[in-house]
Amino acid sequence: MHFSAFPSKNSIDSSDGTNWEKIIGTAGWSARAWSAHQGIVQWRDQLWLVGGHNGNTAYNDVWMSPDGVEWTQTNNNAFTGRIGAAVIGLKDKLFYIGGSTTLAGGTFVNTVYSTSDGVQWSTVTPASSTFSARKDVMVAVSGGSAYIMGGQTSSDYVNDIWATADFQSFTQVTSSATWSKRSQSALVAGLNGLHFVIVGGRSSSALSSSYQSAS
């Protein structure tokens, strides 16, 4: 098992989580901060970096890499630049979800973009009610569906959960989960038989609480 980290323009790799090696000092993509505000996902045996920001500018580029060392840009203008969006691979497509137009304030969105090749991106038009505009959501895949959880809207932090198999039809699982309202949390699916594990996050301040779901 290998771990990778992508702060700034560096790529850092580990085979055991203890010993880390810088595998590239300067990547091809421009420097960007806060991995919670850019999409990093493994999809089709590649690492994909989608969007992000540098503290001022929201990026809308897309990059792919087989190893975290060699990076290829697949699109330099894939969608409207946004901060705090989430990226997830579901079935045969990659999806880019929600976000805001600027780091502080800005316009919050619930727009979803999809691609089947990482090159051509298009807006997904929902066929049913969907989640409200927000940034810094948690997203994970379980049982063939993606689950969108929590995040921050223009007025508050939220703790609702939505499920979708295609990002067109949505089902609200709950309007208020048992865990407290939060954004920027880590969400893991399928850990040791558990359905989901939520770790940390932020509301009015940073959070250290964790929650698990077995169903």
PDB file of C-alpha atoms in Angstrom:
ATOM      1  CA  MET A   1       0.000   0.000   0.000  1.00  0.00           C
ATOM      2  CA  HIS A   2       1.248   3.446  -0.864  1.00  0.00           C
ATOM      3  CA  PHE A   3       0.239   6.871   0.417  1.00  0.00           C
ATOM      4  CA  SER A   4       0.632  10.134  -1.471  1.00  0.00           C
ATOM      5  CA  ALA A   5       0.422  13.785  -0.450  1.00  0.00           C
ATOM      6  CA  PHE A   6       0.200  16.789  -2.748  1.00  0.00           C
ATOM      7  CA  PRO A   7       0.766  20.085  -0.912  1.00  0.00           C
ATOM      8  CA  SER A   8       1.977  23.099  -2.892  1.00  0.00           C
ATOM      9  CA  LYS A   9       3.641  21.774  -6.063  1.00  0.00           C
ATOM     10  CA  ASN A  10       5.282  18.794  -4.346  1.00  0.00           C
ATOM     11  CA  SER A  11       4.416  15.104  -4.563  1.00  0.00           C
ATOM     12  CA  ILE A  12       5.337  12.959  -1.554  1.00  0.00           C
ATOM     13  CA  ASP A  13       5.050   9.161  -1.394  1.00  0.00           C
ATOM     14  CA  SER A  14       5.137   6.489   1.323  1.00  0.00           C
ATOM     15  CA  SER A  15       4.844   2.702   1.273  1.00  0.00           C
ATOM     16  CA  ASP A  16       4.114   2.367   4.997  1.00  0.00           C
ATOM     17  CA  GLY A  17       2.785   5.730   6.243  1.00  0.00           C
ATOM     18  CA  THR A  18       5.899   6.219   8.383  1.00  0.00           C
ATOM     19  CA  ASN A  19       8.728   6.856   5.960  1.00  0.00           C
ATOM     20  CA  TRP A  20       8.050   9.477   3.304  1.00  0.00           C
ATOM     21  CA  GLU A  21       9.983  10.377   0.186  1.00  0.00           C
ATOM     22  CA  LYS A  22       9.619  13.471  -1.968  1.00  0.00           C
ATOM     23  CA  ILE A  23       9.134  12.020  -5.441  1.00  0.00           C
ATOM     24  CA  ILE A  24       8.873  15.331  -7.274  1.00  0.00           C
ATOM     25  CA  GLY A  25       9.850  18.800  -6.118  1.00  0.00           C
ATOM     26  CA  THR A  26       7.891  20.822  -8.660  1.00  0.00           C
ATOM     27  CA  ALA A  27       4.909  19.392 -10.510  1.00  0.00           C
ATOM     28  CA  GLY A  28       3.652  20.663 -13.847  1.00  0.00           C
ATOM     29  CA  TRP A  29       0.545  22.210 -12.331  1.00  0.00           C
ATOM     30  CA  SER A  30       0.691  25.615 -10.670  1.00  0.00           C
ATOM     31  CA  ALA A  31       1.146  25.841  -6.901  1.00  0.00           C
ATOM     32  CA  ARG A  32      -2.068  25.473  -4.954  1.00  0.00           C
ATOM     33  CA  ALA A  33      -2.871  25.118  -1.278  1.00  0.00           C
ATOM     34  CA  TRP A  34      -5.338  23.357   1.019  1.00  0.00           C
ATOM     35  CA  SER A  35      -5.948  19.881  -0.361  1.00  0.00           C
ATOM     36  CA  ALA A  36      -9.475  20.094   1.122  1.00  0.00           C
ATOM     37  CA  HIS A  37     -10.153  22.737  -1.529  1.00  0.00           C
ATOM     38  CA  GLN A  38      -8.980  20.805  -4.545  1.00  0.00           C
ATOM     39  CA  GLY A  39      -9.972  17.436  -5.899  1.00  0.00           C
ATOM     40  CA  ILE A  40      -7.533  14.533  -5.648  1.00  0.00           C
ATOM     41  CA  VAL A  41      -8.972  11.146  -6.551  1.00  0.00           C
ATOM     42  CA  GLN A  42      -7.873   7.792  -7.925  1.00  0.00           C
ATOM     43  CA  TRP A  43      -9.903   6.857 -10.999  1.00  0.00           C
ATOM     44  CA  ARG A  44      -9.136   4.419 -13.811  1.00  0.00           C
ATOM     45  CA  ASP A  45      -5.714   3.606 -12.324  1.00  0.00           C
ATOM     46  CA  GLN A  46      -4.678   7.257 -12.467  1.00  0.00           C
ATOM     47  CA  LEU A  47      -4.407  10.070  -9.938  1.00  0.00           C
ATOM     48  CA  TRP A  48      -6.555  13.023 -10.932  1.00  0.00           C
ATOM     49  CA  LEU A  49      -6.069  16.591  -9.674  1.00  0.00           C
ATOM     50  CA  VAL A  50      -9.116  18.740 -10.395  1.00  0.00           C
ATOM     51  CA  GLY A  51      -9.260  22.478  -9.716  1.00  0.00           C
ATOM     52  CA  GLY A  52      -8.138  24.068  -6.455  1.00  0.00           C
ATOM     53  CA  HIS A  53      -6.929  27.570  -5.624  1.00  0.00           C
ATOM     54  CA  ASN A  54      -3.827  29.571  -4.713  1.00  0.00           C
ATOM     55  CA  GLY A  55      -5.451  31.712  -2.009  1.00  0.00           C
ATOM     56  CA  ASN A  56      -6.819  34.179  -4.539  1.00  0.00           C
ATOM     57  CA  THR A  57      -7.555  32.454  -7.826  1.00  0.00           C
ATOM     58  CA  ALA A  58      -9.886  29.473  -8.218  1.00  0.00           C
ATOM     59  CA  TYR A  59      -8.500  27.073 -10.824  1.00  0.00           C
ATOM     60  CA  ASN A  60     -10.473  25.102 -13.407  1.00  0.00           C
ATOM     61  CA  ASP A  61      -7.747  22.859 -14.817  1.00  0.00           C
ATOM     62  CA  VAL A  62      -7.503  19.048 -14.741  1.00  0.00           C
ATOM     63  CA  TRP A  63      -4.358  16.909 -14.464  1.00  0.00           C
ATOM     64  CA  MET A  64      -3.709  13.162 -14.419  1.00  0.00           C
ATOM     65  CA  SER A  65      -0.770  11.029 -13.311  1.00  0.00           C
ATOM     66  CA  PRO A  66      -0.054   7.283 -13.138  1.00  0.00           C
ATOM     67  CA  ASP A  67       2.407   7.666 -10.256  1.00  0.00           C
ATOM     68  CA  GLY A  68       2.369  11.199  -8.802  1.00  0.00           C
ATOM     69  CA  VAL A  69       5.612  11.990 -10.672  1.00  0.00           C
ATOM     70  CA  GLU A  70       4.637  12.470 -14.300  1.00  0.00           C
ATOM     71  CA  TRP A  71       1.596  14.746 -14.782  1.00  0.00           C
ATOM     72  CA  THR A  72      -0.389  15.435 -17.954  1.00  0.00           C
ATOM     73  CA  GLN A  73      -2.888  18.255 -18.293  1.00  0.00           C
ATOM     74  CA  THR A  74      -6.124  16.972 -19.829  1.00  0.00           C
ATOM     75  CA  ASN A  75      -8.051  20.260 -19.766  1.00  0.00           C
ATOM     76  CA  ASN A  76      -7.090  23.834 -18.870  1.00  0.00           C
ATOM     77  CA  ASN A  77     -10.633  25.262 -18.793  1.00  0.00           C
ATOM     78  CA  ALA A  78     -12.943  22.422 -17.772  1.00  0.00           C
ATOM     79  CA  PHE A  79     -15.592  24.398 -15.876  1.00  0.00           C
ATOM     80  CA  THR A  80     -16.152  27.606 -13.944  1.00  0.00           C
ATOM     81  CA  GLY A  81     -13.382  27.972 -11.353  1.00  0.00           C
ATOM     82  CA  ARG A  82     -14.491  27.167  -7.835  1.00  0.00           C
ATOM     83  CA  ILE A  83     -13.173  26.588  -4.327  1.00  0.00           C
ATOM     84  CA  GLY A  84     -14.251  23.841  -1.937  1.00  0.00           C
ATOM     85  CA  ALA A  85     -15.653  21.523  -4.608  1.00  0.00           C
ATOM     86  CA  ALA A  86     -15.475  17.733  -4.266  1.00  0.00           C
ATOM     87  CA  VAL A  87     -14.428  15.163  -6.857  1.00  0.00           C
ATOM     88  CA  ILE A  88     -15.478  11.503  -6.971  1.00  0.00           C
ATOM     89  CA  GLY A  89     -15.345   8.635  -9.418  1.00  0.00           C
ATOM     90  CA  LEU A  90     -18.655   6.783  -9.821  1.00  0.00           C
ATOM     91  CA  LYS A  91     -19.037   3.886 -12.249  1.00  0.00           C
ATOM     92  CA  ASP A  92     -17.607   5.070 -15.563  1.00  0.00           C
ATOM     93  CA  LYS A  93     -17.497   8.808 -14.871  1.00  0.00           C
ATOM     94  CA  LEU A  94     -15.715  11.423 -12.798  1.00  0.00           C
ATOM     95  CA  PHE A  95     -17.871  14.066 -11.076  1.00  0.00           C
ATOM     96  CA  TYR A  96     -16.984  17.533  -9.737  1.00  0.00           C
ATOM     97  CA  ILE A  97     -19.481  18.744  -7.143  1.00  0.00           C
ATOM     98  CA  GLY A  98     -20.519  22.051  -5.567  1.00  0.00           C
ATOM     99  CA  GLY A  99     -18.122  24.708  -4.273  1.00  0.00           C
ATOM    100  CA  SER A 100     -17.965  28.505  -4.164  1.00  0.00           C
ATOM    101  CA  THR A 101     -16.545  31.098  -6.518  1.00  0.00           C
ATOM    102  CA  THR A 102     -14.168  32.681  -4.001  1.00  0.00           C
ATOM    103  CA  LEU A 103     -12.376  31.698  -0.790  1.00  0.00           C
ATOM    104  CA  ALA A 104     -14.294  34.141   1.417  1.00  0.00           C
ATOM    105  CA  GLY A 105     -17.965  34.524   0.641  1.00  0.00           C
ATOM    106  CA  GLY A 106     -18.609  34.412  -3.074  1.00  0.00           C
ATOM    107  CA  THR A 107     -21.402  32.511  -4.743  1.00  0.00           C
ATOM    108  CA  PHE A 108     -22.133  29.010  -3.440  1.00  0.00           C
ATOM    109  CA  VAL A 109     -23.211  26.475  -6.081  1.00  0.00           C
ATOM    110  CA  ASN A 110     -24.604  22.964  -6.324  1.00  0.00           C
ATOM    111  CA  THR A 111     -23.624  22.525  -9.950  1.00  0.00           C
ATOM    112  CA  VAL A 112     -22.202  19.133 -10.916  1.00  0.00           C
ATOM    113  CA  TYR A 113     -19.869  18.528 -13.851  1.00  0.00           C
ATOM    114  CA  SER A 114     -19.015  15.099 -15.262  1.00  0.00           C
ATOM    115  CA  THR A 115     -16.553  13.512 -17.651  1.00  0.00           C
ATOM    116  CA  SER A 116     -16.042  10.054 -19.081  1.00  0.00           C
ATOM    117  CA  ASP A 117     -12.465  10.691 -20.207  1.00  0.00           C
ATOM    118  CA  GLY A 118     -11.089  13.568 -18.098  1.00  0.00           C
ATOM    119  CA  VAL A 119     -10.938  15.767 -21.191  1.00  0.00           C
ATOM    120  CA  GLN A 120     -14.480  16.740 -22.093  1.00  0.00           C
ATOM    121  CA  TRP A 121     -16.590  18.021 -19.174  1.00  0.00           C
ATOM    122  CA  SER A 122     -20.300  18.857 -19.192  1.00  0.00           C
ATOM    123  CA  THR A 123     -22.917  20.032 -16.717  1.00  0.00           C
ATOM    124  CA  VAL A 124     -25.163  17.351 -15.262  1.00  0.00           C
ATOM    125  CA  THR A 125     -28.802  18.408 -15.204  1.00  0.00           C
ATOM    126  CA  PRO A 126     -30.633  16.955 -12.175  1.00  0.00           C
ATOM    127  CA  ALA A 127     -33.957  15.226 -12.816  1.00  0.00           C
ATOM    128  CA  SER A 128     -35.108  15.573  -9.213  1.00  0.00           C
ATOM    129  CA  SER A 129     -34.631  17.760  -6.148  1.00  0.00           C
ATOM    130  CA  THR A 130     -31.008  17.944  -5.189  1.00  0.00           C
ATOM    131  CA  PHE A 131     -28.779  19.224  -2.391  1.00  0.00           C
ATOM    132  CA  SER A 132     -28.594  22.962  -1.739  1.00  0.00           C
ATOM    133  CA  ALA A 133     -25.674  25.091  -2.920  1.00  0.00           C
ATOM    134  CA  ARG A 134     -22.637  24.490  -0.689  1.00  0.00           C
ATOM    135  CA  LYS A 135     -18.894  24.052  -0.486  1.00  0.00           C
ATOM    136  CA  ASP A 136     -16.536  21.686   1.385  1.00  0.00           C
ATOM    137  CA  VAL A 137     -18.907  18.723   1.217  1.00  0.00           C
ATOM    138  CA  MET A 138     -18.001  15.139   2.047  1.00  0.00           C
ATOM    139  CA  VAL A 139     -18.498  12.620  -0.763  1.00  0.00           C
ATOM    140  CA  ALA A 140     -17.923   8.844  -0.833  1.00  0.00           C
ATOM    141  CA  VAL A 141     -19.149   5.877  -2.856  1.00  0.00           C
ATOM    142  CA  SER A 142     -20.819   2.837  -1.309  1.00  0.00           C
ATOM    143  CA  GLY A 143     -22.977   0.146  -2.895  1.00  0.00           C
ATOM    144  CA  GLY A 144     -22.933   1.750  -6.336  1.00  0.00           C
ATOM    145  CA  SER A 145     -24.164   5.153  -5.120  1.00  0.00           C
ATOM    146  CA  ALA A 146     -22.443   8.390  -4.158  1.00  0.00           C
ATOM    147  CA  TYR A 147     -23.327   9.977  -0.818  1.00  0.00           C
ATOM    148  CA  ILE A 148     -23.072  13.762  -0.416  1.00  0.00           C
ATOM    149  CA  MET A 149     -22.843  14.790   3.233  1.00  0.00           C
ATOM    150  CA  GLY A 150     -22.693  18.054   5.132  1.00  0.00           C
ATOM    151  CA  GLY A 151     -20.767  21.104   3.982  1.00  0.00           C
ATOM    152  CA  GLN A 152     -21.183  24.844   4.338  1.00  0.00           C
ATOM    153  CA  THR A 153     -23.936  26.899   2.708  1.00  0.00           C
ATOM    154  CA  SER A 154     -24.020  30.681   2.420  1.00  0.00           C
ATOM    155  CA  SER A 155     -25.782  30.885   5.795  1.00  0.00           C
ATOM    156  CA  ASP A 156     -24.773  27.876   7.906  1.00  0.00           C
ATOM    157  CA  TYR A 157     -23.029  24.542   8.209  1.00  0.00           C
ATOM    158  CA  VAL A 158     -25.269  21.552   7.426  1.00  0.00           C
ATOM    159  CA  ASN A 159     -25.515  17.845   8.267  1.00  0.00           C
ATOM    160  CA  ASP A 160     -27.910  16.479   5.673  1.00  0.00           C
ATOM    161  CA  ILE A 161     -27.163  13.421   3.507  1.00  0.00           C
ATOM    162  CA  TRP A 162     -28.096  12.807  -0.124  1.00  0.00           C
ATOM    163  CA  ALA A 163     -27.628   9.675  -2.247  1.00  0.00           C
ATOM    164  CA  THR A 164     -27.419   9.317  -6.010  1.00  0.00           C
ATOM    165  CA  ALA A 165     -26.466   6.598  -8.477  1.00  0.00           C
ATOM    166  CA  ASP A 166     -25.925   8.970 -11.409  1.00  0.00           C
ATOM    167  CA  PHE A 167     -25.987  12.596 -10.149  1.00  0.00           C
ATOM    168  CA  GLN A 168     -29.290  13.103 -11.944  1.00  0.00           C
ATOM    169  CA  SER A 169     -31.770  11.540  -9.521  1.00  0.00           C
ATOM    170  CA  PHE A 170     -31.219  12.248  -5.817  1.00  0.00           C
ATOM    171  CA  THR A 171     -32.712  10.840  -2.629  1.00  0.00           C
ATOM    172  CA  GLN A 172     -32.419  12.697   0.660  1.00  0.00           C
ATOM    173  CA  VAL A 173     -31.330  10.090   3.215  1.00  0.00           C
ATOM    174  CA  THR A 174     -31.792  12.499   6.120  1.00  0.00           C
ATOM    175  CA  SER A 175     -32.189  16.232   6.611  1.00  0.00           C
ATOM    176  CA  SER A 176     -30.283  16.132   9.904  1.00  0.00           C
ATOM    177  CA  ALA A 177     -27.792  13.367  10.675  1.00  0.00           C
ATOM    178  CA  THR A 178     -26.823  12.444  14.243  1.00  0.00           C
ATOM    179  CA  TRP A 179     -23.393  14.017  13.782  1.00  0.00           C
ATOM    180  CA  SER A 180     -23.078  17.757  14.289  1.00  0.00           C
ATOM    181  CA  LYS A 181     -23.123  20.211  11.379  1.00  0.00           C
ATOM    182  CA  ARG A 182     -19.723  20.437   9.722  1.00  0.00           C
ATOM    183  CA  SER A 183     -17.661  20.918   6.586  1.00  0.00           C
ATOM    184  CA  GLN A 184     -14.095  20.009   5.515  1.00  0.00           C
ATOM    185  CA  SER A 185     -14.390  16.600   7.191  1.00  0.00           C
ATOM    186  CA  ALA A 186     -12.723  13.395   6.047  1.00  0.00           C
ATOM    187  CA  LEU A 187     -15.165  10.695   4.918  1.00  0.00           C
ATOM    188  CA  VAL A 188     -14.170   7.061   4.356  1.00  0.00           C
ATOM    189  CA  ALA A 189     -16.429   4.278   3.080  1.00  0.00           C
ATOM    190  CA  GLY A 190     -16.030   0.545   3.688  1.00  0.00           C
ATOM    191  CA  LEU A 191     -13.516   0.549   6.560  1.00  0.00           C
ATOM    192  CA  ASN A 192     -13.525  -2.847   8.351  1.00  0.00           C
ATOM    193  CA  GLY A 193     -17.142  -3.520   7.518  1.00  0.00           C
ATOM    194  CA  LEU A 194     -18.355  -0.057   8.471  1.00  0.00           C
ATOM    195  CA  HIS A 195     -20.517   1.809   5.972  1.00  0.00           C
ATOM    196  CA  PHE A 196     -18.967   5.241   6.625  1.00  0.00           C
ATOM    197  CA  VAL A 197     -16.520   6.913   9.011  1.00  0.00           C
ATOM    198  CA  ILE A 198     -16.466  10.714   9.402  1.00  0.00           C
ATOM    199  CA  VAL A 199     -13.400  12.324  11.007  1.00  0.00           C
ATOM    200  CA  GLY A 200     -12.979  15.911  12.191  1.00  0.00           C
ATOM    201  CA  GLY A 201     -14.045  18.925  10.172  1.00  0.00           C
ATOM    202  CA  ARG A 202     -15.057  22.473  10.898  1.00  0.00           C
ATOM    203  CA  SER A 203     -18.119  24.413  12.035  1.00  0.00           C
ATOM    204  CA  SER A 204     -17.650  27.604  14.031  1.00  0.00           C
ATOM    205  CA  SER A 205     -14.277  26.100  15.023  1.00  0.00           C
ATOM    206  CA  ALA A 206     -12.195  23.036  14.198  1.00  0.00           C
ATOM    207  CA  LEU A 207     -13.687  19.693  15.278  1.00  0.00           C
ATOM    208  CA  SER A 208     -12.011  16.551  16.614  1.00  0.00           C
ATOM    209  CA  SER A 209     -15.086  14.336  16.863  1.00  0.00           C
ATOM    210  CA  SER A 210     -15.548  11.222  14.709  1.00  0.00           C
ATOM    211  CA  TYR A 211     -18.665   9.245  13.793  1.00  0.00           C
ATOM    212  CA  GLN A 212     -19.272   5.836  12.242  1.00  0.00           C
ATOM    213  CA  SER A 213     -22.198   4.184  10.521  1.00  0.00           C
ATOM    214  CA  ALA A 214     -22.674   0.452  10.125  1.00  0.00           C
ATOM    215  CA  SER A 215     -25.647   0.754   7.776  1.00  0.00           C
TER     216      SER A 215
END
